[in-house]
Amino acid sequence: MSDRRPTTPTRVIPAGETLPAPGTPPPPPPPLPPLPPAPADPGPESYWWRDLPRPAVPAQPIPVDVHVTVTLDAGPPEPPPAPPWWRRVRWGYHAVMCAAAVPLSGPWAWVLAHVRTDTSLAGAWVMAAIPLATVAWWDNAARIQARHSDPDLWGPKVRARVARLALYATAEATALTLPLYSLVTILTGVRP
């Protein structure tokens, strides 16, 4: 509706007055014509002397066999499941990395031992945890970069191996310096 003008009343009826009577009611609709009478059935006894058509007997329904064939397109076959993690681990590679990280872990273990002895055990744990978390993040990033880089590039592979070596060295230094000392301190309450 595009016309937005207000509606003006044609007549105002004051309150309290009766409303005017409506106009005459509309005329009733014309009556429907009567239905034709139904033909009477003469009965079965009158068929033999008259040539009347017999009422049609409904035909028996014919059984229908419906065969539906459904073909589901499963798409491409699913790839075989990956082998379990213990088969994917390169045990020899990790053993070589652990052995190569032992000499590198010595200076960091020496630093942690001095912090543990001179300041506090909690300070040594914090000092060990922050570099360990940083090197673990670097190792993860370097491994992902090496996995998704061109197989002919050596740079990402070398960075991944250096990051893994640093991770093993940091973890070994922490493991050699703090856990046994912490366990003895917690159990005995005496600093060795």
Short mmCIF file of C-alpha atoms in Angstrom, two decimals:
data_model
loop_
_atom_site.label_atom_id
_atom_site.label_comp_id
_atom_site.label_asym_id
_atom_site.label_seq_id
_atom_site.Cartn_x
_atom_site.Cartn_y
_atom_site.Cartn_z
CA MET A 1 0.00 0.00 0.00
CA SER A 2 1.73 3.12 -1.21
CA ASP A 3 -0.88 5.69 -0.10
CA ARG A 4 0.09 6.88 3.39
CA ARG A 5 -2.59 9.54 3.89
CA PRO A 6 -4.68 9.18 7.05
CA THR A 7 -8.23 7.90 6.74
CA THR A 8 -10.85 10.58 7.24
CA PRO A 9 -14.17 9.42 8.72
CA THR A 10 -17.37 10.16 6.78
CA ARG A 11 -19.50 10.33 9.86
CA VAL A 12 -18.82 10.48 13.62
CA ILE A 13 -21.31 8.80 15.99
CA PRO A 14 -21.19 10.30 19.49
CA ALA A 15 -20.70 8.01 22.46
CA GLY A 16 -23.84 6.62 24.03
CA GLU A 17 -25.96 6.67 20.84
CA THR A 18 -27.07 3.43 19.28
CA LEU A 19 -25.49 2.47 16.04
CA PRO A 20 -27.66 2.60 12.98
CA ALA A 21 -29.33 -0.62 11.96
CA PRO A 22 -27.61 -2.47 9.16
CA GLY A 23 -29.15 -2.55 5.75
CA THR A 24 -31.46 -5.31 4.61
CA PRO A 25 -29.96 -8.76 4.74
CA PRO A 26 -28.88 -10.26 1.43
CA PRO A 27 -31.34 -12.59 -0.25
CA PRO A 28 -30.94 -16.29 0.52
CA PRO A 29 -29.11 -18.33 -2.09
CA PRO A 30 -31.25 -20.12 -4.66
CA PRO A 31 -32.20 -23.69 -3.70
CA LEU A 32 -30.18 -26.49 -5.23
CA PRO A 33 -31.96 -28.65 -7.80
CA PRO A 34 -33.16 -31.98 -6.42
CA LEU A 35 -30.99 -35.03 -7.02
CA PRO A 36 -32.29 -37.51 -9.56
CA PRO A 37 -33.75 -40.66 -8.01
CA ALA A 38 -31.45 -43.65 -7.88
CA PRO A 39 -32.46 -46.52 -10.16
CA ALA A 40 -33.97 -49.36 -8.24
CA ASP A 41 -32.27 -52.73 -8.40
CA PRO A 42 -34.79 -55.16 -9.85
CA GLY A 43 -33.38 -58.00 -7.75
CA PRO A 44 -31.73 -61.23 -8.78
CA GLU A 45 -35.03 -63.04 -9.41
CA SER A 46 -35.97 -60.79 -12.30
CA TYR A 47 -32.79 -61.40 -14.36
CA TRP A 48 -34.01 -64.55 -16.03
CA TRP A 49 -37.04 -63.00 -17.78
CA ARG A 50 -35.58 -59.59 -18.50
CA ASP A 51 -32.52 -58.75 -20.44
CA LEU A 52 -31.14 -56.38 -17.83
CA PRO A 53 -27.40 -55.83 -17.49
CA ARG A 54 -26.01 -57.40 -14.40
CA PRO A 55 -24.19 -55.12 -12.01
CA ALA A 56 -20.47 -55.07 -12.61
CA VAL A 57 -18.48 -57.14 -10.13
CA PRO A 58 -15.30 -55.37 -9.14
CA ALA A 59 -12.26 -57.22 -10.38
CA GLN A 60 -10.00 -58.79 -7.84
CA PRO A 61 -6.74 -56.86 -7.44
CA ILE A 62 -3.81 -58.46 -9.17
CA PRO A 63 -0.81 -58.87 -6.87
CA VAL A 64 2.12 -56.85 -8.07
CA ASP A 65 5.70 -57.76 -7.23
CA VAL A 66 7.85 -54.68 -6.83
CA HIS A 67 11.60 -55.17 -6.83
CA VAL A 68 13.73 -52.21 -5.75
CA THR A 69 17.47 -52.19 -6.29
CA VAL A 70 19.43 -49.59 -4.33
CA THR A 71 23.01 -48.86 -5.31
CA LEU A 72 25.02 -46.78 -2.90
CA ASP A 73 28.09 -45.08 -4.26
CA ALA A 74 30.56 -45.14 -1.39
CA GLY A 75 33.08 -42.95 -3.16
CA PRO A 76 36.76 -43.66 -3.16
CA PRO A 77 37.94 -46.42 -0.84
CA GLU A 78 39.25 -45.32 2.50
CA PRO A 79 43.00 -45.44 2.91
CA PRO A 80 44.34 -48.19 5.12
CA PRO A 81 44.81 -47.19 8.75
CA ALA A 82 48.18 -45.84 9.75
CA PRO A 83 50.43 -48.23 11.65
CA PRO A 84 50.57 -47.78 15.43
CA TRP A 85 52.97 -45.25 16.86
CA TRP A 86 55.47 -47.83 18.09
CA ARG A 87 55.99 -48.99 14.50
CA ARG A 88 56.39 -45.44 13.20
CA VAL A 89 59.01 -44.44 15.80
CA ARG A 90 62.52 -44.54 14.41
CA TRP A 91 64.19 -46.20 17.38
CA GLY A 92 67.69 -46.10 15.93
CA TYR A 93 67.46 -42.40 15.09
CA HIS A 94 66.33 -41.53 18.61
CA ALA A 95 69.02 -43.71 20.21
CA VAL A 96 71.72 -41.94 18.18
CA MET A 97 70.25 -38.54 19.11
CA CYS A 98 70.20 -39.45 22.82
CA ALA A 99 73.83 -40.60 22.67
CA ALA A 100 74.93 -37.48 20.79
CA ALA A 101 73.08 -35.22 23.26
CA VAL A 102 74.89 -36.55 26.37
CA PRO A 103 78.08 -34.46 25.89
CA LEU A 104 76.00 -31.40 24.98
CA SER A 105 73.87 -31.70 28.11
CA GLY A 106 76.87 -31.33 30.46
CA PRO A 107 77.22 -27.49 30.43
CA TRP A 108 73.47 -26.98 30.90
CA ALA A 109 73.40 -29.54 33.73
CA TRP A 110 76.33 -27.72 35.38
CA VAL A 111 74.39 -24.38 35.18
CA LEU A 112 71.27 -25.99 36.66
CA ALA A 113 73.27 -27.60 39.46
CA HIS A 114 74.79 -24.23 40.44
CA VAL A 115 71.38 -22.52 40.38
CA ARG A 116 69.94 -25.36 42.47
CA THR A 117 72.77 -25.17 45.01
CA ASP A 118 73.21 -21.40 45.21
CA THR A 119 69.61 -20.15 44.99
CA SER A 120 66.70 -22.55 45.33
CA LEU A 121 65.29 -25.77 44.00
CA ALA A 122 62.17 -24.00 42.68
CA GLY A 123 64.33 -21.47 40.83
CA ALA A 124 66.27 -24.31 39.21
CA TRP A 125 63.02 -25.98 38.07
CA VAL A 126 61.77 -22.70 36.58
CA MET A 127 65.12 -22.12 34.92
CA ALA A 128 64.99 -25.64 33.46
CA ALA A 129 61.32 -25.57 32.41
CA ILE A 130 61.36 -22.35 30.37
CA PRO A 131 64.21 -23.35 27.98
CA LEU A 132 62.84 -26.89 27.79
CA ALA A 133 59.42 -25.60 26.68
CA THR A 134 61.01 -23.19 24.20
CA VAL A 135 63.21 -25.89 22.66
CA ALA A 136 60.23 -28.30 22.50
CA TRP A 137 58.23 -25.68 20.59
CA TRP A 138 61.17 -25.07 18.23
CA ASP A 139 61.56 -28.84 17.66
CA ASN A 140 57.86 -29.20 16.83
CA ALA A 141 57.94 -26.28 14.38
CA ALA A 142 61.14 -27.54 12.70
CA ARG A 143 59.74 -31.06 12.30
CA ILE A 144 56.54 -29.76 10.72
CA GLN A 145 58.51 -27.51 8.38
CA ALA A 146 60.78 -30.42 7.36
CA ARG A 147 57.82 -32.74 6.79
CA HIS A 148 56.05 -30.32 4.45
CA SER A 149 59.08 -28.97 2.59
CA ASP A 150 60.48 -30.24 -0.70
CA PRO A 151 62.29 -33.56 -0.20
CA ASP A 152 65.34 -32.19 -2.04
CA LEU A 153 65.89 -29.33 0.44
CA TRP A 154 68.48 -30.00 3.12
CA GLY A 155 67.96 -26.88 5.22
CA PRO A 156 64.67 -27.89 6.87
CA LYS A 157 65.98 -31.41 7.58
CA VAL A 158 69.18 -30.09 9.19
CA ARG A 159 67.19 -27.58 11.30
CA ALA A 160 64.86 -30.38 12.45
CA ARG A 161 67.79 -32.57 13.50
CA VAL A 162 69.54 -29.70 15.33
CA ALA A 163 66.28 -28.85 17.13
CA ARG A 164 65.79 -32.50 18.12
CA LEU A 165 69.40 -32.69 19.37
CA ALA A 166 68.91 -29.51 21.44
CA LEU A 167 65.66 -30.92 22.86
CA TYR A 168 67.37 -34.16 23.93
CA ALA A 169 70.31 -32.25 25.43
CA THR A 170 68.01 -29.94 27.43
CA ALA A 171 65.83 -32.84 28.62
CA GLU A 172 68.83 -34.95 29.62
CA ALA A 173 70.42 -32.07 31.54
CA THR A 174 67.17 -31.49 33.42
CA ALA A 175 66.69 -35.20 34.09
CA LEU A 176 70.26 -35.68 35.34
CA THR A 177 70.27 -32.62 37.60
CA LEU A 178 66.88 -32.02 39.18
CA PRO A 179 64.57 -35.04 39.67
CA LEU A 180 66.81 -37.15 41.93
CA TYR A 181 67.86 -34.11 43.95
CA SER A 182 64.22 -33.02 44.27
CA LEU A 183 63.15 -36.51 45.37
CA VAL A 184 65.82 -36.68 48.09
CA THR A 185 64.95 -33.18 49.30
CA ILE A 186 61.22 -33.91 49.41
CA LEU A 187 61.58 -37.27 51.18
CA THR A 188 64.21 -36.30 53.74
CA GLY A 189 63.76 -32.57 54.04
CA VAL A 190 67.55 -32.20 53.96
CA ARG A 191 69.45 -30.61 51.13
CA PRO A 192 72.34 -32.95 50.14
#
